[in-house]
Amino acid sequence: MTVYYVKTELAPANNQLAAYVYFQSDTAVRYDYKVLRRATSPTSVDFVYTSEELMTDTRSEIKIPVIGLYANYENNVQFIFYNQGGEEVYNAITAISTREQSYRDATIFHLNIEQTDPELFTSVWGNSWLMTSYCDGYDRNGDLRCYFSAPYRNQMLRTHNGYFYTGSDEDLRWYGRRFYKIDILGNVVLEFDLADSDNNRFTNTHDLEWDSAGNLYMVGSDNPDRATNTLRQDAWILKFSDLTGKLIWAKNYSREFDNTQILNNSGTNDVHLNSLSWLPAGNGTPEAIVVHSRSASLTFGIGINDGAILWSIDTGGYNPTFLSGAGAPRLDTTGITQFENGAHTVFVTQNSAFAQYIDTAAGKFVLSLFNNHSCEDATGKAMYRPISEDAPADTFTTAPAQVLFYAVDLVAKTVTQIGNPLSLPNDRVPQITDFMGAVFDHHDYYTVYTNHARSFFIMDASGAVVATVYDVICTLHGFPLFPGECYRARLFDDAVLASLVDKARSVAAA
């Protein structure tokens, strides 16, 4: 019984801190590998991957996708192979150097992660990576472990069934004119066809989500250049087959917004759909995709079959007549004590702290809202005007961002604010981000990223801070309007990372 090393192929695709490592075996085996922690830091961490698949083809080389290499370092990767009976048959270290790789200007190779409870921090962060929109990934020690040489600035940081999804970035115009399903090494698995049957072209913007059948939903625009367009932008939802990349339907919501009010710091005719979240069907409520408009501070659910609006919530408190007479119920918001203002993400949350409000079968769920306090007067009141009018010259303010929680009951048609707003630490860096930012579930915690303030927090549902990272910046030459910023940052936990390597292994074997 013999297993032997053949060769290493460093950075075979976009991820510069990944490799294919080849072995040959004369018997069926499975393997583990461990990228050993760097010797230059006592708190550095291993990256470990375990494959449960028994590889029985002894005629072909075993092509192993390795991720989690350190940048500018002589990496040691330990490979262990086991036979069908579980006995160890190979255990050796392969050296992989990344010292010759090229990196973008202003790349951060190490983040300073601040925390005061090491045991809690280790438990919550675990083996996750902090991923940014530039596809830079940092481990629990703050070390760079993932790095794409050609990133897309508007990366939504969405994964599904072990694949990563990303757009192109032609002409630095922010929206993705091409869109791909890729593996974590950066190999393109599928390009989506961003055109309808009449060859009308769309661009990918802002967010993605999937329904129970695995179909993909995308916020889109038919105005590729956000720097110059004056038409009603970001008003499309596109539904695709995730298997073929073909468009199933495309719906434009411009007419639904004809009589809405938008914030004064939004462009003329700016619908600006900006976040998507999946809501499973209940006993009497249909499956839906939850859509949010930042400019109008409106949240609504759409049907998966045709995109029809099923219900709506005036989450900003200044569009109470949205879809008046259209047959889609407007939920009662008298239970909201603090309305959002230009929220940049509105997601269905599964945090167990709100378990008493969550019963999907009964049409009950909870929304987390990243409340930007985007455009307010001195008293905190939203400043807005009709969508078709140009913005006035009135002075507005942006207060520090926070996180809100709303409990929704589709049967009772009510929305109630619950929990306490999560305030972010503002003593060192004012957490002001008028346009962007996000809050994501991370098990029973939340990761919060404040785009303009470039800060990242892990918090529980009460607002207690587990970890803080300041200056999450990945480049000094981002889109001209937002220099030095990345669009999103969130944690990819060990299960997500394992699924990404699983699919990379399938791609490698194809």
XYZ file of C-alpha atoms in Angstrom:
510
model
C 0.000 0.000 0.000
C 1.617 3.254 -1.208
C 0.605 6.919 -1.130
C 3.049 9.446 -2.497
C 3.178 13.168 -3.205
C 3.236 14.238 -6.876
C 3.223 18.046 -7.163
C 1.741 21.367 -5.990
C -0.031 23.903 -8.193
C -0.208 27.222 -6.357
C -3.082 29.624 -7.081
C -4.605 27.736 -10.018
C -7.410 30.312 -10.174
C -8.258 33.660 -8.514
C -7.570 32.751 -4.867
C -3.865 33.381 -4.341
C -3.782 31.610 -0.974
C -5.006 28.293 -2.318
C -3.429 25.404 -4.188
C -4.024 22.037 -5.753
C -1.817 19.380 -4.197
C -1.590 16.086 -6.097
C -1.039 12.608 -4.701
C -1.123 9.082 -6.061
C -2.356 6.010 -4.229
C -2.511 2.342 -5.167
C -5.473 1.708 -2.850
C -8.737 3.387 -1.883
C -8.131 6.214 0.621
C -9.638 9.273 2.203
C -7.691 12.218 3.616
C -7.451 15.097 6.075
C -5.214 18.092 5.757
C -4.096 20.780 8.153
C -2.494 24.097 7.222
C -0.289 24.405 10.268
C -0.474 27.635 12.221
C 2.320 30.082 11.619
C 5.225 29.874 14.010
C 5.555 33.655 14.290
C 2.459 34.101 16.481
C 1.585 32.153 19.641
C -2.141 32.701 19.039
C -2.242 31.661 15.375
C -4.605 28.840 14.403
C -4.503 25.790 12.149
C -6.911 25.436 9.254
C -8.231 21.874 9.141
C -10.254 20.114 6.460
C -11.560 16.556 6.629
C -12.855 14.659 3.608
C -15.212 11.769 4.281
C -15.197 10.562 0.674
C -13.360 7.335 -0.072
C -11.484 7.723 -3.349
C -11.383 4.413 -5.130
C -9.928 5.341 -8.546
C -6.307 4.298 -8.168
C -5.515 5.099 -11.816
C -5.964 8.859 -11.431
C -4.070 11.342 -9.319
C -5.814 12.652 -6.206
C -6.232 16.388 -6.694
C -6.713 18.099 -3.329
C -7.902 21.725 -3.106
C -6.067 23.388 -0.232
C -7.240 26.729 1.133
C -6.179 28.773 4.152
C -2.524 29.329 3.269
C -0.793 32.273 4.890
C 0.340 35.182 2.711
C 4.071 35.847 2.305
C 4.935 32.719 4.242
C 6.556 29.310 3.997
C 3.448 27.265 4.756
C 3.525 23.731 6.088
C 0.535 21.576 5.218
C 0.111 18.212 6.900
C -1.656 15.530 4.853
C -2.950 12.348 6.462
C -4.422 9.513 4.391
C -6.501 6.613 5.727
C -7.390 3.309 4.100
C -10.895 1.910 3.857
C -10.590 0.458 7.336
C -9.666 3.812 8.848
C -5.992 3.007 9.377
C -3.472 5.787 8.799
C -1.347 4.975 5.746
C 0.383 8.322 5.081
C 1.306 11.276 7.267
C 3.696 13.906 5.953
C 4.145 17.650 5.608
C 4.282 19.466 2.279
C 5.827 22.936 2.119
C 4.006 25.594 0.071
C 5.511 29.059 -0.214
C 3.399 32.142 -0.974
C 6.301 34.589 -0.884
C 6.261 35.132 -4.656
C 2.582 36.065 -4.845
C 1.558 39.600 -5.793
C -0.863 41.561 -3.624
C -2.913 44.699 -4.192
C -1.720 48.010 -2.781
C -2.919 48.588 0.784
C -3.765 44.937 1.361
C -4.066 44.264 5.083
C -2.291 41.058 6.052
C -3.280 41.130 9.708
C -6.313 42.602 11.478
C -6.209 43.665 15.109
C -9.172 41.906 16.715
C -10.096 43.337 20.096
C -11.894 41.233 22.724
C -12.012 41.050 26.506
C -13.272 37.508 27.128
C -10.939 35.034 25.384
C -13.059 31.984 26.179
C -16.276 33.541 24.861
C -14.478 35.007 21.863
C -12.944 31.662 20.920
C -16.298 29.938 21.315
C -18.209 32.461 19.180
C -15.626 33.080 16.447
C -14.508 29.460 16.417
C -12.859 28.429 13.151
C -14.704 31.079 11.144
C -13.119 33.523 8.745
C -14.019 37.189 8.571
C -14.706 37.589 4.863
C -14.856 40.967 3.150
C -16.370 41.991 -0.161
C -12.900 41.853 -1.685
C -12.799 38.123 -0.872
C -10.129 38.727 1.725
C -10.613 36.244 4.566
C -9.150 36.528 8.089
C -8.986 33.836 10.755
C -9.536 34.156 14.515
C -6.007 35.480 14.943
C -6.619 38.202 12.361
C -4.338 36.577 9.764
C -5.125 36.772 6.059
C -6.046 33.266 4.804
C -8.014 34.006 1.611
C -7.112 36.539 -1.079
C -8.582 37.016 -4.555
C -6.293 38.793 -6.984
C -9.181 40.198 -9.021
C -12.101 40.859 -6.670
C -15.483 42.411 -7.375
C -16.046 45.426 -5.132
C -19.804 44.856 -4.735
C -19.452 41.239 -3.602
C -22.572 40.259 -1.606
C -20.748 37.564 0.411
C -23.447 35.036 -0.314
C -22.724 31.313 -0.530
C -25.132 28.533 -1.415
C -24.559 24.776 -1.340
C -20.795 25.254 -1.241
C -20.497 27.774 -4.070
C -19.498 31.414 -4.008
C -21.295 33.997 -6.185
C -19.654 37.077 -7.601
C -20.015 39.687 -10.311
C -17.593 41.393 -12.628
C -16.304 44.912 -12.200
C -15.792 46.408 -15.666
C -15.018 50.122 -15.790
C -15.241 50.475 -11.992
C -18.958 51.198 -12.357
C -20.005 49.259 -9.267
C -22.612 46.989 -10.832
C -21.751 43.525 -12.123
C -22.270 43.338 -15.871
C -21.396 39.655 -15.752
C -22.169 37.263 -12.922
C -20.669 33.914 -11.932
C -20.986 30.908 -9.674
C -17.455 30.008 -8.589
C -15.683 27.736 -6.159
C -13.549 29.050 -3.288
C -10.398 28.753 -5.414
C -11.993 31.109 -7.921
C -12.745 28.605 -10.695
C -15.800 29.622 -12.697
C -18.460 26.929 -12.503
C -21.286 28.795 -14.251
C -21.856 32.199 -15.822
C -25.383 33.542 -15.504
C -27.032 34.975 -18.592
C -27.952 38.528 -17.575
C -30.375 38.989 -20.459
C -34.041 38.284 -21.134
C -35.521 36.649 -24.256
C -35.432 40.007 -26.068
C -31.729 40.368 -25.182
C -32.356 43.240 -22.792
C -29.253 43.327 -20.606
C -29.242 43.604 -16.813
C -26.595 44.177 -14.194
C -26.251 42.508 -10.800
C -26.526 44.760 -7.760
C -26.687 44.598 -3.981
C -27.921 41.142 -2.970
C -28.874 37.532 -3.717
C -31.181 34.934 -2.185
C -32.442 31.414 -2.932
C -35.870 29.810 -2.601
C -36.686 26.301 -1.368
C -36.233 24.893 -4.882
C -32.737 26.382 -5.147
C -33.601 29.114 -7.649
C -31.594 32.320 -7.310
C -33.056 35.826 -6.895
C -30.997 38.895 -7.661
C -31.489 42.623 -7.323
C -30.843 44.043 -10.757
C -30.718 47.191 -12.803
C -30.991 47.931 -16.499
C -28.865 51.063 -16.043
C -25.310 49.755 -15.765
C -23.577 53.021 -14.901
C -24.748 54.198 -11.498
C -22.541 57.269 -11.756
C -24.557 58.818 -14.585
C -28.020 57.246 -14.758
C -31.065 59.370 -13.982
C -33.702 56.691 -14.555
C -35.419 54.674 -11.851
C -32.549 52.488 -10.779
C -32.225 49.236 -8.836
C -35.901 48.486 -9.425
C -35.630 44.936 -10.785
C -35.791 41.512 -9.187
C -34.393 38.770 -11.424
C -35.058 35.058 -10.897
C -32.588 32.539 -12.325
C -32.114 28.829 -12.484
C -29.052 28.161 -10.353
C -28.401 25.054 -12.446
C -28.400 26.604 -15.920
C -27.837 30.307 -15.244
C -30.865 31.160 -17.394
C -33.344 33.873 -16.483
C -36.741 32.550 -15.346
C -38.456 35.905 -14.920
C -37.604 39.562 -14.413
C -39.908 42.049 -12.738
C -39.519 45.798 -12.579
C -41.119 47.537 -9.587
C -40.876 51.119 -10.860
C -44.641 51.562 -11.192
C -45.247 50.296 -7.666
C -43.062 53.176 -6.465
C -44.774 55.903 -8.500
C -46.254 57.726 -5.524
C -43.655 56.969 -2.879
C -41.492 59.303 -0.864
C -37.729 58.795 -0.789
C -35.010 60.139 1.480
C -33.493 63.464 0.495
C -30.028 61.953 0.172
C -31.268 59.525 -2.508
C -30.983 60.257 -6.208
C -33.991 61.250 -8.282
C -36.146 58.209 -9.180
C -34.042 55.972 -6.948
C -36.061 52.864 -6.004
C -32.897 51.235 -4.668
C -33.870 47.707 -3.742
C -30.920 46.667 -1.615
C -31.460 43.478 0.404
C -33.143 40.104 -0.034
C -34.072 37.433 2.502
C -35.925 34.120 2.235
C -39.161 33.382 4.087
C -40.446 29.778 3.988
C -44.122 29.040 3.449
C -46.427 28.734 6.443
C -49.664 26.824 6.763
C -51.624 29.718 5.285
C -48.864 31.986 4.022
C -46.918 31.482 0.782
C -43.167 31.224 0.438
C -41.705 34.659 -0.187
C -38.582 36.645 -0.819
C -38.391 39.625 1.542
C -37.263 42.745 -0.347
C -36.208 46.082 1.063
C -35.850 49.537 -0.514
C -33.276 51.752 1.171
C -34.419 54.995 -0.438
C -38.095 54.528 0.479
C -37.537 52.574 3.729
C -40.094 50.015 2.567
C -40.085 46.251 3.127
C -42.272 43.848 1.165
C -42.645 40.172 0.384
C -42.846 38.895 -3.190
C -44.149 35.569 -4.473
C -41.626 33.165 -5.916
C -43.743 32.292 -8.979
C -44.103 35.732 -10.540
C -42.684 38.339 -8.178
C -46.099 39.740 -7.241
C -46.081 41.749 -4.024
C -47.824 39.723 -1.295
C -47.647 42.212 1.604
C -45.767 45.359 2.555
C -44.460 47.142 5.633
C -43.832 50.867 5.888
C -40.727 50.238 7.981
C -39.606 53.854 7.621
C -42.903 55.405 8.645
C -43.117 57.874 5.749
C -44.843 55.777 3.037
C -48.136 54.733 4.680
C -50.029 54.586 1.360
C -47.587 52.353 -0.534
C -49.591 50.096 -2.888
C -52.862 51.623 -1.740
C -55.710 49.640 -3.300
C -53.358 47.114 -4.951
C -54.690 44.105 -3.028
C -51.473 43.381 -1.146
C -52.107 44.068 2.545
C -50.115 46.791 4.258
C -49.231 45.483 7.679
C -50.124 47.557 10.733
C -47.009 49.322 12.036
C -48.498 50.967 15.123
C -46.383 48.547 17.172
C -43.148 50.094 15.867
C -41.732 52.606 18.323
C -38.666 53.481 16.245
C -38.842 53.391 12.449
C -35.772 52.640 10.365
C -34.222 55.313 8.209
C -32.494 54.126 5.040
C -31.744 50.646 6.396
C -29.192 48.842 4.272
C -30.083 45.281 5.233
C -33.411 43.859 6.368
C -33.076 40.117 6.942
C -35.150 37.346 8.490
C -33.291 36.396 11.677
C -33.297 33.000 13.379
C -31.715 34.089 16.654
C -33.116 31.999 19.510
C -33.357 35.125 21.674
C -36.507 35.864 19.693
C -37.873 32.323 19.621
C -41.194 33.351 21.162
C -41.882 35.539 18.111
C -40.845 32.989 15.494
C -43.338 30.436 14.160
C -43.002 30.141 10.409
C -45.932 27.747 10.111
C -48.137 30.410 11.699
C -46.715 33.219 9.543
C -44.622 34.730 12.343
C -41.018 35.806 11.902
C -38.520 38.445 13.046
C -36.566 40.940 10.950
C -33.149 42.357 11.836
C -32.606 45.816 10.374
C -29.317 47.641 9.951
C -30.661 51.123 10.640
C -28.395 53.689 9.023
C -30.172 56.795 10.419
C -29.365 57.884 6.910
C -31.171 61.199 6.402
C -32.689 62.967 9.400
C -33.323 66.458 10.680
C -31.996 67.735 13.985
C -34.846 66.040 15.870
C -34.285 62.618 14.261
C -37.239 62.875 11.862
C -36.799 61.448 8.364
C -36.253 64.025 5.616
C -37.904 62.947 2.368
C -39.572 64.143 -0.828
C -41.494 62.585 -3.800
C -39.438 60.068 -5.748
C -39.614 61.972 -9.055
C -38.377 65.255 -7.595
C -34.772 66.358 -7.363
C -33.263 66.465 -3.895
C -33.596 69.792 -2.097
C -30.621 71.607 -0.664
C -31.890 71.151 2.891
C -29.229 70.151 5.384
C -29.621 66.671 6.844
C -27.756 64.705 9.466
C -26.721 61.070 9.814
C -26.731 59.645 13.316
C -24.678 56.595 14.350
C -26.003 53.317 12.964
C -27.818 50.754 15.094
C -29.650 47.444 14.757
C -33.424 47.134 15.203
C -35.709 44.103 15.472
C -39.308 43.860 14.243
C -41.635 40.911 14.905
C -43.988 40.293 11.972
C -47.292 38.391 12.104
C -48.652 37.867 8.592
C -51.918 36.378 9.848
C -52.672 39.206 12.268
C -51.120 41.655 9.754
C -49.083 43.412 12.444
C -45.486 44.498 12.979
C -44.139 45.082 16.484
C -40.749 46.338 17.557
C -39.083 43.927 19.979
C -35.885 43.742 21.973
C -33.625 46.700 22.488
C -31.933 48.570 19.640
C -28.301 47.495 19.415
C -26.130 50.572 19.741
C -22.573 50.345 18.467
C -19.471 51.603 20.306
C -18.851 55.177 19.148
C -16.174 56.362 21.549
C -13.182 55.716 19.262
C -14.785 55.633 15.810
C -18.190 57.279 15.218
C -20.292 54.550 13.614
C -21.777 56.775 10.921
C -22.538 55.145 7.587
C -25.344 56.870 5.733
C -25.605 54.483 2.777
C -24.164 51.034 3.477
C -23.432 48.418 6.127
C -25.034 45.136 7.185
C -26.092 42.898 10.056
C -25.925 39.104 9.569
C -26.897 36.200 11.788
C -23.967 34.192 13.143
C -25.591 31.371 15.065
C -27.107 33.139 18.111
C -24.963 36.234 17.598
C -24.829 39.010 15.041
C -21.992 40.326 12.927
C -22.324 44.028 12.203
C -20.298 45.879 9.603
C -20.397 49.671 9.278
C -19.229 50.394 5.786
C -18.221 54.067 5.902
C -16.887 53.707 9.468
C -15.019 50.546 8.400
C -15.728 48.771 11.680
C -16.803 45.208 12.430
C -18.516 43.909 15.567
C -19.739 40.611 16.932
C -22.652 41.176 19.325
C -25.310 39.148 21.047
C -29.007 39.997 20.838
C -28.747 42.220 23.914
C -25.991 44.340 22.388
C -23.075 42.915 24.389
C -19.941 43.143 22.238
C -17.878 39.963 21.845
C -15.256 41.282 19.409
C -14.379 44.485 17.591
C -12.262 45.162 14.515
C -11.560 48.733 13.429
C -10.338 49.846 10.011
C -11.593 46.901 7.962
C -10.213 48.374 4.754
C -9.018 46.373 1.793
C -7.890 48.871 -0.823
C -7.231 52.567 -1.259
C -8.688 52.701 -4.756
C -12.285 51.493 -4.461
C -15.168 52.991 -6.422
C -14.475 56.746 -6.556
C -17.464 57.674 -4.408
C -16.373 55.344 -1.607
C -12.559 55.150 -1.475
C -11.082 52.506 0.762
C -14.334 50.766 1.604
C -15.608 47.278 1.040
C -19.307 46.643 0.598
C -19.859 43.957 3.222
C -18.002 41.947 5.835
C -19.289 38.894 7.712
C -18.156 35.628 9.284
C -18.073 32.400 7.295
C -18.258 29.669 9.927
C -16.438 26.345 9.789
C -19.457 24.576 8.243
C -19.570 27.102 5.391
C -15.812 26.831 4.851
C -16.032 23.025 4.815
C -18.847 23.143 2.250
C -16.777 25.484 0.069
C -13.865 23.032 0.103
C -16.252 20.110 -0.548
C -17.457 21.797 -3.738
C -13.945 22.787 -4.729
C -13.057 19.121 -4.453
C -15.980 18.224 -6.738
C -14.895 20.868 -9.235
C -11.328 19.560 -9.136
C -12.511 16.007 -9.787
C -14.768 16.983 -12.698
